[in-house]
Coordinates of C-alpha atoms in Angstrom, one line a residue:
X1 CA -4.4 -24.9 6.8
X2 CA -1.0 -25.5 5.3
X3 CA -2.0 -22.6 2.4
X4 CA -2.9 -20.1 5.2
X5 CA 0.0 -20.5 6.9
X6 CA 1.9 -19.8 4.4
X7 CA 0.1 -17.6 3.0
X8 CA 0.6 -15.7 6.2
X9 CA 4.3 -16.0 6.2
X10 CA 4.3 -14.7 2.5
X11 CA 2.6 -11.7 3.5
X12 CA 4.5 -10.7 6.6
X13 CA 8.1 -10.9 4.3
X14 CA 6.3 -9.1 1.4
X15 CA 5.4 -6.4 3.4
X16 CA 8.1 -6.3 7.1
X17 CA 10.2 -3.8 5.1
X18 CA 7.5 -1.1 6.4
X19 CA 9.0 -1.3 9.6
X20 CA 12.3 0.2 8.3
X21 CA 10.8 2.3 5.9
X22 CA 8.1 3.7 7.9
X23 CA 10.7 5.6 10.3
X24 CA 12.5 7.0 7.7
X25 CA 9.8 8.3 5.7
X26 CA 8.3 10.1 9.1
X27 CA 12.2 10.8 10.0
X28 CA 11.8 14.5 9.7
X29 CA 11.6 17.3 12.0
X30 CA 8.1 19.0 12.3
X31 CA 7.3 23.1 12.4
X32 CA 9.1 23.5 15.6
X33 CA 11.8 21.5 14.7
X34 CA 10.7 18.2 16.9
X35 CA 11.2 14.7 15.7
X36 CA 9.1 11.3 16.6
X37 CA 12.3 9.3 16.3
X38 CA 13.2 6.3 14.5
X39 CA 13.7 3.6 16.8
X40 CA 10.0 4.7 18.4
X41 CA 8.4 4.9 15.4
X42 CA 9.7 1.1 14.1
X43 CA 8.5 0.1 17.4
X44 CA 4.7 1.2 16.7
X45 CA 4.7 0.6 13.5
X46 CA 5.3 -3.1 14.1
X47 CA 2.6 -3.5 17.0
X48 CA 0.4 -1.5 15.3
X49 CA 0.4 -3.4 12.1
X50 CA 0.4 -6.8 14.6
X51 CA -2.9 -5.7 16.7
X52 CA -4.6 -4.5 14.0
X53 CA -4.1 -7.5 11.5
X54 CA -4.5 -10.3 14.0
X55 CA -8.2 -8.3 14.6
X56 CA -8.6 -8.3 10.4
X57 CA -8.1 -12.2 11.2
X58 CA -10.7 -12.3 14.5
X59 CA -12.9 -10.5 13.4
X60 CA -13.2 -9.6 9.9
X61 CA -11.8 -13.5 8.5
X62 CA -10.0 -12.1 5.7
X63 CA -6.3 -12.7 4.5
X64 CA -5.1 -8.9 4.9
X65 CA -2.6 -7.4 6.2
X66 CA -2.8 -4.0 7.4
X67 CA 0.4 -1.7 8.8
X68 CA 1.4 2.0 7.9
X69 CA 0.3 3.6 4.3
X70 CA 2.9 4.6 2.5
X71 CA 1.0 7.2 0.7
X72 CA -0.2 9.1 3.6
X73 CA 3.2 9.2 5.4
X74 CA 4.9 10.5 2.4
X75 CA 2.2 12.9 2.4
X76 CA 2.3 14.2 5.8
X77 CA 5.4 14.3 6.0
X78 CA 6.8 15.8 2.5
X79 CA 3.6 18.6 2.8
X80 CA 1.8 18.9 6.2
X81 CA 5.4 18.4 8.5
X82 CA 6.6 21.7 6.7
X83 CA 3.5 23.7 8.0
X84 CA 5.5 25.7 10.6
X85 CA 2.6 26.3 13.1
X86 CA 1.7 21.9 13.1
X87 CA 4.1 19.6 15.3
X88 CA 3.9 15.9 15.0
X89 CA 1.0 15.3 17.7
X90 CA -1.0 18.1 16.0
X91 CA -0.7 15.9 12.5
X92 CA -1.5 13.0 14.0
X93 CA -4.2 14.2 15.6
X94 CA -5.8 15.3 11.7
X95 CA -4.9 11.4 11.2
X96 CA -7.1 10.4 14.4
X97 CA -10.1 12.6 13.2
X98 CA -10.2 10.9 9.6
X99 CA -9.8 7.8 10.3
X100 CA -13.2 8.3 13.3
X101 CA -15.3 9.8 10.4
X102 CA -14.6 7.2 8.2
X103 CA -15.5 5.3 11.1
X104 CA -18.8 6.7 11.5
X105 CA -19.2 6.5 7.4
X106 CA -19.0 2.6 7.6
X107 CA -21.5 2.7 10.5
X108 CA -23.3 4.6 8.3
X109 CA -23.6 1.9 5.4
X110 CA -21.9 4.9 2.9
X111 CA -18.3 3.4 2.6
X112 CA -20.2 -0.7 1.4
X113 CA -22.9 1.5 -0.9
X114 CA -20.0 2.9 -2.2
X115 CA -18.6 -0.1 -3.7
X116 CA -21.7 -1.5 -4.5
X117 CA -22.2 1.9 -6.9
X118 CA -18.9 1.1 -8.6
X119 CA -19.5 -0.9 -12.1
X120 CA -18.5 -3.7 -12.4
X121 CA -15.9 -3.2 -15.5
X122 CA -14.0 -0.3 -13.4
X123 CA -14.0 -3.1 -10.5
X124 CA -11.8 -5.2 -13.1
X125 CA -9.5 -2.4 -13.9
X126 CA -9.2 -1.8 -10.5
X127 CA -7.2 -5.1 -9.7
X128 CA -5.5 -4.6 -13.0
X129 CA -4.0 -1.6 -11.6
X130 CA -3.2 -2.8 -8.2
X131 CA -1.1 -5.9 -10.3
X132 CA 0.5 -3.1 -12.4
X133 CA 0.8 -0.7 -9.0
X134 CA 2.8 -3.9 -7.2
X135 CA 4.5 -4.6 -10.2
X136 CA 6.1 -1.7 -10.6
X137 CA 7.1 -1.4 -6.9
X138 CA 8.8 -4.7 -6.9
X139 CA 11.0 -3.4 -9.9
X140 CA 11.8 -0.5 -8.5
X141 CA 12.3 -1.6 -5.1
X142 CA 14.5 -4.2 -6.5
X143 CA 16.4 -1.5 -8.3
X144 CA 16.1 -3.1 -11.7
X145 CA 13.9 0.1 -13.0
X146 CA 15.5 3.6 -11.6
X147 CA 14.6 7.2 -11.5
X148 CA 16.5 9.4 -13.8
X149 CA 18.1 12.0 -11.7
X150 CA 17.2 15.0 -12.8
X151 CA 20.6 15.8 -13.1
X152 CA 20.6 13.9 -16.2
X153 CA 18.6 16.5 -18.0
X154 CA 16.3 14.3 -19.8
X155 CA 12.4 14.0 -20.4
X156 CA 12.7 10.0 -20.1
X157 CA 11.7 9.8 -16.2
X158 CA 13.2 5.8 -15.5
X159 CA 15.1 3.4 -17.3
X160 CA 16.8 -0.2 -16.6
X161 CA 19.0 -0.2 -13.6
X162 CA 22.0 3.1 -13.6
X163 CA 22.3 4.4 -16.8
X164 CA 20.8 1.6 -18.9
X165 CA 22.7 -0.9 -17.3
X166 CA 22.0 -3.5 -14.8
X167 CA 24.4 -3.3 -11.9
X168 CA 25.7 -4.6 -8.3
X169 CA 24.4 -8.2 -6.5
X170 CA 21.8 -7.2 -5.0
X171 CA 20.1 -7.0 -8.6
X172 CA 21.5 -10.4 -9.3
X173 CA 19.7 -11.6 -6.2
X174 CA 16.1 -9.9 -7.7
X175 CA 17.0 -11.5 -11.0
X176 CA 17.9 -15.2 -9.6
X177 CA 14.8 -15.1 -7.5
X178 CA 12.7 -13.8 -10.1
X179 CA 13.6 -16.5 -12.8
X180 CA 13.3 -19.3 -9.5
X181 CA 9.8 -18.3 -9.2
X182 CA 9.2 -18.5 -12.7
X183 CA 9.9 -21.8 -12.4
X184 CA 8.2 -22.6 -9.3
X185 CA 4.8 -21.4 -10.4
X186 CA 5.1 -22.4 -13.9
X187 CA 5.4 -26.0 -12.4
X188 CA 2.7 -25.8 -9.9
X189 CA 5.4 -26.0 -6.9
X190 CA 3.2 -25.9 -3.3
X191 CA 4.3 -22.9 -1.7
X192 CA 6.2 -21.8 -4.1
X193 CA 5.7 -18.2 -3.9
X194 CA 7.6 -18.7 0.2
X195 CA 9.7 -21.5 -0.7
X196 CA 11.0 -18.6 -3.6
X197 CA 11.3 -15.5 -1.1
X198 CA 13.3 -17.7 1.6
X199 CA 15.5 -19.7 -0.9
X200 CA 16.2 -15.9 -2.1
X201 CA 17.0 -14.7 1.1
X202 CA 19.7 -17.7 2.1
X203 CA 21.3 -16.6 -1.2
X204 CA 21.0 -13.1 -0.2
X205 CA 22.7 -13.5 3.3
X206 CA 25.3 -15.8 1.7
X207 CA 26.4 -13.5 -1.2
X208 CA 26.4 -10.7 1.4
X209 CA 28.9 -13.2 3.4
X210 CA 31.6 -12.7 0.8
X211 CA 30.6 -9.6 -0.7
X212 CA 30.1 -7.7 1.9
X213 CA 27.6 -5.0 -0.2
X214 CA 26.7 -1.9 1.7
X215 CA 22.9 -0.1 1.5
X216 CA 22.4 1.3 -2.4
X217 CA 23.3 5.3 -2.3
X218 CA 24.7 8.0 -4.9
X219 CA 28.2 7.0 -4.8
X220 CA 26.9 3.0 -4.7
X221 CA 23.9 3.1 -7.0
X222 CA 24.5 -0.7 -6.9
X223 CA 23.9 -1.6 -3.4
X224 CA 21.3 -3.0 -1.6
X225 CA 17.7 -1.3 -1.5
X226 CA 17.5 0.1 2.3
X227 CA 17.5 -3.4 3.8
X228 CA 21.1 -5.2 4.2
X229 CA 20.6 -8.8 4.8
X230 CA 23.6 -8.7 7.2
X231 CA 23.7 -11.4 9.9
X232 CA 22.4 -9.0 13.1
X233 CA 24.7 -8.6 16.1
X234 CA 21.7 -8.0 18.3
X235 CA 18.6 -10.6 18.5
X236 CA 16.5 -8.8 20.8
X237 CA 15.9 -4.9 21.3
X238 CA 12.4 -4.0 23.7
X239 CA 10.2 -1.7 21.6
X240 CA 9.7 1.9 23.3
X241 CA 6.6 2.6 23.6
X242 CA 6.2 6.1 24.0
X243 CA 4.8 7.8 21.4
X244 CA 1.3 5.6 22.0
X245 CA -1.2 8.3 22.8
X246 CA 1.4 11.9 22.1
X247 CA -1.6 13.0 19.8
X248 CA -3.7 16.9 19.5
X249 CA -6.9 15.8 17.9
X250 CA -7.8 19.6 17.5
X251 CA -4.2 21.0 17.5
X252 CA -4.6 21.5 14.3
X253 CA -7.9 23.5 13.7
X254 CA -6.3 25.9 16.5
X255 CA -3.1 26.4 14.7
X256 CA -4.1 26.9 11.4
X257 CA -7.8 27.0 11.1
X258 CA -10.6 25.2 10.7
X259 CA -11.1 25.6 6.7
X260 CA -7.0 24.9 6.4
X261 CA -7.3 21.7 8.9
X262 CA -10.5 20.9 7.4
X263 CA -8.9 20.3 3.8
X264 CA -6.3 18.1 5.3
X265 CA -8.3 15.9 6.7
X266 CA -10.1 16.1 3.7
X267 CA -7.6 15.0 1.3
X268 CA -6.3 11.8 4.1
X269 CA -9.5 10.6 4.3
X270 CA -10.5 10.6 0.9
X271 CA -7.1 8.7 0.4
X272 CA -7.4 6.0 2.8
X273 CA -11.0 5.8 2.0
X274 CA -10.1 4.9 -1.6
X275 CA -7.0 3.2 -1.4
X276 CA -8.4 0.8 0.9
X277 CA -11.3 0.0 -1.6
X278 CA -9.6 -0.4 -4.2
X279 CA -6.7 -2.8 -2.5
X280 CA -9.7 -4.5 -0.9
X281 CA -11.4 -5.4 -4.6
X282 CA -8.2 -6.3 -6.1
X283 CA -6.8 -9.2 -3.3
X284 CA -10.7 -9.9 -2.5
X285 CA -11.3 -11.1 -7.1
X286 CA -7.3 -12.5 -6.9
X287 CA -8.8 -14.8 -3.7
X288 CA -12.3 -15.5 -5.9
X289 CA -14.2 -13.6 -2.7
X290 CA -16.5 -11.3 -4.6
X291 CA -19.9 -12.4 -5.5
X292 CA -21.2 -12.7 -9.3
X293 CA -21.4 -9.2 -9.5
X294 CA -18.2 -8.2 -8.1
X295 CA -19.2 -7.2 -5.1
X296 CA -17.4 -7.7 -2.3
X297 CA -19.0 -10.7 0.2
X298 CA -19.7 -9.1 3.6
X299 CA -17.8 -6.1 3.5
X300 CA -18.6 -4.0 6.3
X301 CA -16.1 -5.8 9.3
X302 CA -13.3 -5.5 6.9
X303 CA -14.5 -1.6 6.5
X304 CA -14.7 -1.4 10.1
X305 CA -11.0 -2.9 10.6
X306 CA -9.6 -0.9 8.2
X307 CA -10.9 2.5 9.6
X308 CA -10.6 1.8 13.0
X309 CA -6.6 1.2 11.6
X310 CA -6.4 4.8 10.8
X311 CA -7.2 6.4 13.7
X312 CA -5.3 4.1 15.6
X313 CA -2.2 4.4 13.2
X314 CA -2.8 8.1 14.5
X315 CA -3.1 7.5 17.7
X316 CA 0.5 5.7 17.7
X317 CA 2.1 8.5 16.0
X318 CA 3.1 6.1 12.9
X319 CA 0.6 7.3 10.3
X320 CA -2.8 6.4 9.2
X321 CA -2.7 1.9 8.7
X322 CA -4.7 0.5 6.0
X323 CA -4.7 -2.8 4.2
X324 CA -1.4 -3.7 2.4
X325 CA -1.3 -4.4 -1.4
X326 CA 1.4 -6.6 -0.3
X327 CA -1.2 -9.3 1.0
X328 CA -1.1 -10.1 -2.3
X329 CA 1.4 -12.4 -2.2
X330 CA 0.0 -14.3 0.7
X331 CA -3.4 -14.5 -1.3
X332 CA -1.0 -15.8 -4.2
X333 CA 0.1 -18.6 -1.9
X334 CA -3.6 -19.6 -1.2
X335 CA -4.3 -18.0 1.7
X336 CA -8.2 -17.5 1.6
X337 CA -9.7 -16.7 5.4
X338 CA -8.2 -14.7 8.5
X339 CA -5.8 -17.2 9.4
X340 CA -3.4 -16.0 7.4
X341 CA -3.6 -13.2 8.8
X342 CA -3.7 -14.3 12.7
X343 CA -0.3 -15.6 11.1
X344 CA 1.0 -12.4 9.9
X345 CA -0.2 -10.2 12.6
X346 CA 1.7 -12.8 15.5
X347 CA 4.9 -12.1 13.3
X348 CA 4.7 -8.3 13.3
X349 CA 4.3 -8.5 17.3
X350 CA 7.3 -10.9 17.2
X351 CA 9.0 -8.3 14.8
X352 CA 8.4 -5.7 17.8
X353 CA 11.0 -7.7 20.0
X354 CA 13.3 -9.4 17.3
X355 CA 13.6 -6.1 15.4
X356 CA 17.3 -7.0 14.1
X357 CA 15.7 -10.3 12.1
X358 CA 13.1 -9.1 10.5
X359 CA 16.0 -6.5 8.5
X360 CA 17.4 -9.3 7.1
X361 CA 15.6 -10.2 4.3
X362 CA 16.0 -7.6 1.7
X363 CA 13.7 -6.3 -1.1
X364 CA 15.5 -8.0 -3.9
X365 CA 14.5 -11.4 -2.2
X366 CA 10.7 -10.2 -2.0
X367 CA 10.5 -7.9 -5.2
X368 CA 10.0 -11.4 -7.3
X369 CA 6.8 -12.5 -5.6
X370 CA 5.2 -8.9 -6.3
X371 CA 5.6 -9.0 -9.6
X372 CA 4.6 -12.5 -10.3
X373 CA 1.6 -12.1 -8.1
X374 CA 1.1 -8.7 -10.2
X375 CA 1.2 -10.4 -13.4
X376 CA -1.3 -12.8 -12.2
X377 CA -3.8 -9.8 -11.0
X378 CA -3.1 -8.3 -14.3
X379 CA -4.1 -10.8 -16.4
X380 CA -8.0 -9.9 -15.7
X381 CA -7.7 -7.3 -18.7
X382 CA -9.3 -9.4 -20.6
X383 CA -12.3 -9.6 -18.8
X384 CA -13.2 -5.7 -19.4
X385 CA -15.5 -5.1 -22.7
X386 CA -13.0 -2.7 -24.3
X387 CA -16.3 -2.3 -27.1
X388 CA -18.0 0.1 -24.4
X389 CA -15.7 3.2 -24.3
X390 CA -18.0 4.2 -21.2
X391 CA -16.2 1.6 -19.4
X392 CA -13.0 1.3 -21.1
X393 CA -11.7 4.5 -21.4
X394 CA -12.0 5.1 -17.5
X395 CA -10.9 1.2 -16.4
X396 CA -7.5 2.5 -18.5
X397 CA -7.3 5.6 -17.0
X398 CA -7.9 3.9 -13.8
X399 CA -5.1 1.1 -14.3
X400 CA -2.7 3.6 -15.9
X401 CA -2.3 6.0 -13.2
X402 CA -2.6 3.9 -10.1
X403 CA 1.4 2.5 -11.0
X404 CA 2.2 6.0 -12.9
X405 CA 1.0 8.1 -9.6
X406 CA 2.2 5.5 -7.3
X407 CA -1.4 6.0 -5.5
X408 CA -4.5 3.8 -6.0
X409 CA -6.7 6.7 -4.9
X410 CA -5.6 8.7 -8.0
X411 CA -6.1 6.2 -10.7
X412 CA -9.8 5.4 -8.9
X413 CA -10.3 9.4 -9.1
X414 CA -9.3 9.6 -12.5
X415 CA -11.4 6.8 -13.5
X416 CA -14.7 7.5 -11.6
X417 CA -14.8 11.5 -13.0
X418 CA -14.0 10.0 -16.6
X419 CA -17.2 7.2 -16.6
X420 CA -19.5 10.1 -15.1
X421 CA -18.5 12.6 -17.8
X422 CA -18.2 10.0 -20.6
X423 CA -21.6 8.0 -19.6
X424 CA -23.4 11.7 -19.5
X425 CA -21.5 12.5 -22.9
X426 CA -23.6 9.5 -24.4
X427 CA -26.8 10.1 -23.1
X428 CA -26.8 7.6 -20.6
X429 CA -26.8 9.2 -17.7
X430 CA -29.3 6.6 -15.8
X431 CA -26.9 4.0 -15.9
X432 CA -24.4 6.4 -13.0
X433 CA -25.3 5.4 -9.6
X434 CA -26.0 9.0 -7.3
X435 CA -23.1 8.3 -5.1
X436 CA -20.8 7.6 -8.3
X437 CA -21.8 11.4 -8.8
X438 CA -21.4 12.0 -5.4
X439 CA -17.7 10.3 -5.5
X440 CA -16.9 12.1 -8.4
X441 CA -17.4 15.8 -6.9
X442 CA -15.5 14.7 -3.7
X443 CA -12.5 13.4 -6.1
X444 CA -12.5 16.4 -8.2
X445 CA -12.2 18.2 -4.7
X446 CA -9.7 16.1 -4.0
X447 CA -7.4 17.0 -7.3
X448 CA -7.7 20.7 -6.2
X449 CA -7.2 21.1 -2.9
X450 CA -3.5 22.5 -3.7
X451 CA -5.3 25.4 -5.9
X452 CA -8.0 25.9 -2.8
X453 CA -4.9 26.0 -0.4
X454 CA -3.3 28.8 -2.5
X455 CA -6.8 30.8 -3.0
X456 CA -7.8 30.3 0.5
X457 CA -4.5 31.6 1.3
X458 CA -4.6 34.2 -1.3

């Protein structure tokens, strides 16, 4: 019970920064210049995420967390918000309809046949690629590995901190932190993975005490990383609730057409569809919860969960929701059944309320549990038979580009149309499951839906 718990608390400071994050990303004005608005869409986010992993815990008895994707925000809002003829209830509504057929694809048994069609080598790269994926984004949400600006007029795309050089506290804080949990695993510490992202953020909150460090920006490259762990003025702000329900389900196929519409729904669903499987088998073999085969062990309510998350995330306005890579670190506390997630899910709610706490603990004081827990997820390497170039060409393909891309669904896509064409290459073409064909096709749809756009529109 103690491992669950904190195991839960693990997971909810791994992952709380979405709450900030989430707003920002979906900050923008839409086609006709409207915006969802930040405080609103912090609000949703955190019940949404709450609801929605405390019924992971209920019903499903798994330790994941589930809250905004990243991936799809980014997406709708970089690409489909600058459709002048979509507003935001119009995109959400796109959000609503994909996650209800992927809804109706788990009812369907096709989502659990899927990853029973996946081999079982690919399966292993898989959670070598989500620890490389969260890896990377604790560096980089640290700030200890940078984007170039393009300014810079190189071909080298990051490097180590600005210019080479590691600058500013809040790095110290990742570094500290990082070399504490070094310790704290290396000598079997209980809890160790909490006891390192709390004693982190007292040091934080201290440092920022006499330092007084402002947010990380172009002319203060060495500041904090979006969250300041300032000591908040305010304890408790009521979430508005308002944007619960502002949703056009068919908006959309009226404003832009049914093949244009069509294609983005295409493209979310096939993302959340994917990144959620392969999250699911890399925290499901870090928690020894898949069978001999890999498989995972009584899949479906988590399926179930995780779809009903996107249309709901839709429904709130804040994006589709889908398991967190982040529950990682609660699974590298010990967290094994849906407690930890009860846990989790109680804190987002509590988040909701006590908005101005949950911003103080930064992502230097959480970056060092990703990448431990990463390097533990990574070290399954070794269990792939690099002998069979039919599976190891596409598991490194697969664990390559899910950190490279920043998108799980792109290294799984790159990795499933390489083991079809390289398994047909060598004759042994019986060995491909029909939906691994099936998957395939969809993925290589997937890849060229921007040339489709442009010929459709042609």
């Amino acid at each position: 019970m103690g491992r669950e718990f904190r195991g839960g608390f693990a997971t909810f400071f791994a992952m709380v920064y979405i709450v900030v994050l989430n707003p920002l990303i979906l900050s923008g004005p839409d086609g006709s210049g409207q915006t969802l608005g930040i405080p609103q869409v912090a609000a949703a986010t955190a019940i949404v995420a709450g609801v929605m992993t405390i019924l992971m815990g209920l019903v499903a008895r798994y330790p994941f967390a589930l809250s905004a994707g990243l991936g799809v925000s980014g997406f709708v809002s970089a690409t489909i918000a600058t459709t002048e003829d979509l507003t935001w209830p119009d995109i959400m509504g796109l959000i609503v309809v994909s996650g209800l057929v992927m809804f109706i694809l788990v009812l369907c048994g096709f989502r659990e046949a899927v990853f029973k069609a996946v081999p079982s080598g690919l399966k292993l790269a898989i959670v070598v690629g989500i620890g490389l994926f969260i890896t990377i984004i604790g560096f980089v949400n640290a700030g200890f590995v940078r984007r170039i600006p393009d300014s810079a007029q190189t071909t080298v795309p990051v490097n180590l901190g600005v210019g080479g050089l590691l600058l500013g506290w809040p790095t110290l804080v990742f570094v500290l932190g990082l070399m504490l949990l070094i310790i704290l695993m290396v000598r079997k510490v209980r809890g160790g993975i909490l006891i390192g992202i709390l004693a982190t953020t007292v040091f934080a909150v201290i440092l920022q005490l006499f330092t007084n460090t402002p947010a990380s920006d172009a002319e203060n490259p060495g500041g904090w990383s979006l969250v300041v762990p300032d000591l908040p003025q305010q304890i408790i702000s009521f979430p508005d609730l308002s944007l619960f329900g502002n949703v056009d389900i068919f908006g959309a196929f009226a404003h832009i057409g049914i093949i244009s519409a069509s294609l983005l729904t295409f493209t979310i669903l096939l993302s959340v569809f994917f990144d959620a499987m392969g999250t699911m088998t890399g925290l499901a073999s870090e928690a020894n919860l898949l069978d001999k085969d890999n498989n995972f062990v009584d899949a479906n309510p988590v399926l179930l969960i995780d779809a009903a998350a996107s249309a709901v995330g839709g429904f709130a306005s804040v994006s589709a929701n889908e398991i967190f890579v982040e529950s990682a670190a609660g699974v590298g506390e010990g967290a094994r059944t849906g407690i930890a997630s009860l846990v989790t899910g109680t804190l987002f709610l509590i988040t909701a309320f006590f908005a101005p706490l949950s911003n103080i603990v930064p992502f230097e004081a959480v970056a060092p549990a990703l990448v431990m827990v990463g390097f533990l997820m990574t070290s399954q390497v070794r269990n792939i038979d690099w002998a069979d170039w039919g599976i190891a060409i596409p598991a490194f393909l697969t664990f390559a580009l899910m950190p490279l891309t920043y998108s799980i669904a792109n290294g799984l896509g790159a990795g499933f149309i390489a083991y079809v064409l390289i398994r047909t290459v060598q004759g042994r073409v019986r060995e491909v499951h029909p939906l691994m064909w099936v998957v395939s096709v969809a993925f290589m749809v997937f890849f060229l839906v921007g040339p489709i756009e442009q010929l459709i529109g042609a």
